[in-house]
């Protein structure tokens, strides 16, 4: 069936650099996308979301970009810090509802000192 | 800061036994969820719950699973007869509204079925 997946399982960046985490989705009916961060031993933590009527949304040090043409989502983290080390998941749903999120496989971000 | 709490943090059970996982959602939230994550795999939706009834459930949430909000604070997931493949981390989550992807997750209950 259709699913959300991630391009890279691991990503290492130097502290202070910018990080870009990518996500491909295949369900063209999805119209709402969310990024979650999961630290070791903890539950997923909401980072930022974007609806399909937008192509960019910014938060504090994070930006999400949505390209509906190629069904691609990315999360940019500015000035990456050691505390950003975690697994990052994209998730999708449709009709603006959070009732049933479909999560991607996750990318492990490691911030190097 | 309010948080979702889950108990137990880890439960080991024998195949065929019943298990109840407990959650206390954030107090002013109205929507409750269970997700699970098998080791090394994706987080998977199980069920959503609102106004004392199931809103949506996935194919995983078959007849051996049930949810309940027995009082004003707890939200439970019961697995009637556990199977080896039920071994996973089970996450409870809650949200203020349904029209948001901002779910607040607990730290999870690790279930090991032997």
Coordinates of C-alpha atoms in Angstrom, one line a residue:
Chain A
X1 CA 0.0 0.0 0.0
X2 CA 1.0 3.6 -0.1
X3 CA 3.3 4.8 2.6
X4 CA 5.6 7.5 3.8
X5 CA 9.3 6.8 3.6
X6 CA 12.6 8.6 4.3
X7 CA 15.5 8.9 1.9
X8 CA 18.4 8.4 4.4
X9 CA 18.4 6.4 7.5
X10 CA 21.3 8.3 9.1
X11 CA 22.7 11.8 8.9
X12 CA 25.7 13.3 10.7
X13 CA 26.4 17.0 10.8
X14 CA 28.8 19.2 12.6
X15 CA 27.5 21.3 15.5
X16 CA 26.6 24.7 14.1
X17 CA 25.9 23.5 10.6
X18 CA 22.5 23.3 9.1
X19 CA 20.7 20.0 8.7
X20 CA 18.3 18.9 6.0
X21 CA 16.2 15.8 6.5
X22 CA 14.2 14.5 3.6
X23 CA 11.0 12.6 3.3
X24 CA 9.1 11.2 0.3
X25 CA 5.4 10.4 0.5
X26 CA 3.4 8.5 -2.0
X27 CA -0.2 9.0 -0.9
X28 CA -1.4 11.9 -3.2
X29 CA -4.5 12.2 -1.0
X30 CA -2.4 13.4 2.0
X31 CA -2.8 17.1 2.7
X32 CA -1.3 17.5 6.1
X33 CA 2.3 16.7 7.1
X34 CA 4.0 16.7 10.4
X35 CA 7.6 16.3 11.6
X36 CA 8.3 14.6 14.9
X37 CA 11.5 14.1 16.8
X38 CA 12.2 11.1 19.0
X39 CA 15.0 11.1 21.5
X40 CA 16.3 7.8 22.8
X41 CA 13.8 6.3 25.3
X42 CA 11.1 8.9 24.8
X43 CA 8.0 9.2 22.8
X44 CA 7.8 11.3 19.6
X45 CA 7.7 15.0 20.1
X46 CA 6.0 17.4 17.7
X47 CA 8.3 19.8 15.8
X48 CA 6.3 21.5 13.1
X49 CA 3.5 20.9 10.7
X50 CA 2.4 22.1 7.2
X51 CA -0.8 21.8 5.3
X52 CA -0.9 21.2 1.5
X53 CA -2.0 24.8 0.8
X54 CA 1.5 26.0 1.8
X55 CA 5.0 25.1 0.5
X56 CA 7.0 26.5 3.4
X57 CA 6.5 27.0 7.1
X58 CA 9.1 28.3 9.6
X59 CA 9.4 27.7 13.3
X60 CA 12.1 28.4 15.8
X61 CA 15.3 27.2 14.0
X62 CA 13.3 24.8 11.9
X63 CA 11.7 25.1 8.4
X64 CA 9.6 22.6 6.6
X65 CA 9.3 22.6 2.9
X66 CA 6.7 20.8 0.9
X67 CA 6.9 20.1 -2.8
X68 CA 3.6 18.5 -3.8
X69 CA 4.7 18.1 -7.4
X70 CA 7.3 15.5 -6.5
X71 CA 5.7 14.5 -3.2
X72 CA 8.6 15.5 -1.1
X73 CA 8.9 17.0 2.3
X74 CA 12.0 18.3 4.1
X75 CA 13.0 19.6 7.5
X76 CA 15.7 22.1 7.8
X77 CA 17.3 22.7 11.2
X78 CA 19.5 25.8 11.4
X79 CA 22.6 25.9 13.6
X80 CA 22.3 22.3 14.6
X81 CA 23.0 21.7 18.3
X82 CA 23.9 18.5 20.2
X83 CA 20.4 18.4 21.6
X84 CA 19.0 18.0 18.1
X85 CA 20.5 14.5 18.0
X86 CA 17.5 12.2 17.6
X87 CA 15.4 10.2 15.2
X88 CA 13.3 12.4 13.0
X89 CA 10.0 11.1 11.5
X90 CA 7.8 12.7 9.0
X91 CA 4.1 11.8 9.2
X92 CA 1.2 12.3 6.9
X93 CA -2.6 12.4 7.1
X94 CA -5.5 13.7 5.1
X95 CA -8.4 16.0 5.5
X96 CA -6.6 18.0 8.1
X97 CA -7.2 15.4 10.7
X98 CA -4.8 14.0 13.2
X99 CA -6.9 10.9 13.8
X100 CA -4.6 8.6 11.9
X101 CA -1.0 9.6 11.3
X102 CA 1.1 7.5 8.9
X103 CA 4.7 7.7 10.0
X104 CA 7.8 7.3 7.9
X105 CA 10.8 5.2 8.7
X106 CA 12.8 7.8 10.5
X107 CA 16.3 9.4 10.0
X108 CA 18.8 9.3 12.8
X109 CA 20.5 12.7 13.1
X110 CA 23.8 12.7 14.9
X111 CA 25.4 16.1 15.7
X112 CA 29.2 15.9 15.9
X113 CA 31.1 18.2 18.3
Chain B
X1 CA 4.6 21.4 32.0
X2 CA 1.7 18.9 31.5
X3 CA 2.6 15.6 30.1
X4 CA 1.1 12.2 29.1
X5 CA 2.1 9.5 31.6
X6 CA 2.1 5.8 30.9
X7 CA 2.4 2.7 33.1
X8 CA 4.1 0.3 33.3
X9 CA 7.3 1.4 31.6
X10 CA 8.0 -2.2 30.8
X11 CA 5.9 -5.3 31.1
X12 CA 7.0 -8.9 30.4
X13 CA 4.2 -11.4 29.8
X14 CA 3.7 -14.9 28.6
X15 CA 2.0 -15.5 25.3
X16 CA -1.7 -15.9 25.7
X17 CA -1.9 -13.7 28.8
X18 CA -4.0 -10.5 29.0
X19 CA -2.2 -7.2 29.4
X20 CA -3.5 -3.8 30.3
X21 CA -1.4 -0.7 29.5
X22 CA -2.4 2.5 31.2
X23 CA -2.2 6.1 30.3
X24 CA -3.1 9.4 31.8
X25 CA -3.6 11.9 29.1
X26 CA -3.1 15.7 29.5
X27 CA -6.1 16.9 31.5
X28 CA -7.7 19.3 29.1
X29 CA -7.2 17.1 26.1
X30 CA -10.2 15.5 24.4
X31 CA -8.7 13.2 21.9
X32 CA -6.7 10.1 22.8
X33 CA -4.6 7.7 20.8
X34 CA -2.6 4.5 20.9
X35 CA 0.3 4.0 18.6
X36 CA 2.9 1.2 18.7
X37 CA 6.5 0.9 17.5
X38 CA 8.0 -2.5 16.9
X39 CA 11.8 -2.4 17.6
X40 CA 13.5 -0.7 14.6
X41 CA 10.3 -0.1 12.7
X42 CA 7.9 2.7 12.1
X43 CA 5.5 4.2 14.6
X44 CA 2.1 2.7 13.7
X45 CA -1.4 4.0 14.4
X46 CA -3.6 1.7 16.4
X47 CA -6.7 3.6 17.5
X48 CA -8.1 7.1 18.2
X49 CA -10.8 7.8 20.9
X50 CA -13.1 10.7 21.4
X51 CA -16.2 11.2 23.5
X52 CA -16.0 7.8 24.9
X53 CA -15.9 5.9 21.7
X54 CA -13.4 4.8 19.1
X55 CA -13.1 7.4 16.2
X56 CA -10.8 5.4 14.0
X57 CA -8.8 2.2 14.2
X58 CA -6.2 0.5 12.0
X59 CA -6.1 -3.0 10.7
X60 CA -3.7 -3.9 13.5
X61 CA -6.4 -3.1 16.1
X62 CA -8.3 -6.4 15.8
X63 CA -10.6 -8.1 18.2
X64 CA -7.9 -8.8 20.7
X65 CA -7.4 -5.1 21.4
X66 CA -9.8 -2.9 23.3
X67 CA -9.6 0.6 24.7
X68 CA -11.4 2.2 27.6
X69 CA -11.6 5.4 29.5
X70 CA -12.8 4.0 32.9
X71 CA -12.8 7.4 34.7
X72 CA -12.0 11.0 34.0
X73 CA -8.3 10.6 33.8
X74 CA -7.2 7.1 32.7
X75 CA -7.1 5.7 29.2
X76 CA -6.3 2.0 28.8
X77 CA -5.3 -0.4 26.1
X78 CA -6.1 -4.0 26.7
X79 CA -4.6 -6.9 24.7
X80 CA -6.7 -9.9 25.5
X81 CA -4.5 -12.8 24.5
X82 CA -1.0 -11.6 23.7
X83 CA 1.0 -13.0 20.8
X84 CA 4.8 -12.9 20.3
X85 CA 4.3 -10.3 17.5
X86 CA 2.6 -7.9 20.0
X87 CA 6.0 -7.2 21.5
X88 CA 6.6 -3.5 20.9
X89 CA 6.7 -0.1 22.5
X90 CA 3.1 1.2 22.9
X91 CA 2.7 4.9 22.9
X92 CA -0.3 6.8 24.3
X93 CA -0.9 10.3 22.9
X94 CA -3.5 13.0 23.4
X95 CA -4.4 16.2 21.7
X96 CA -6.7 19.2 22.4
X97 CA -8.3 19.0 19.0
X98 CA -8.5 16.6 16.1
X99 CA -7.6 19.2 13.5
X100 CA -4.0 19.2 14.5
X101 CA -1.0 16.9 14.1
X102 CA 0.3 18.1 17.4
X103 CA -0.1 15.0 19.4
X104 CA 1.5 14.8 22.8
X105 CA 3.1 11.4 23.3
X106 CA 3.9 9.6 26.5
X107 CA 7.3 7.9 27.0
X108 CA 5.8 4.5 26.1
X109 CA 5.2 1.1 27.6
X110 CA 7.5 -1.6 26.4
X111 CA 5.7 -4.9 26.1
X112 CA 7.7 -8.1 25.8
X113 CA 5.8 -11.2 25.0
X114 CA 7.6 -14.5 25.7

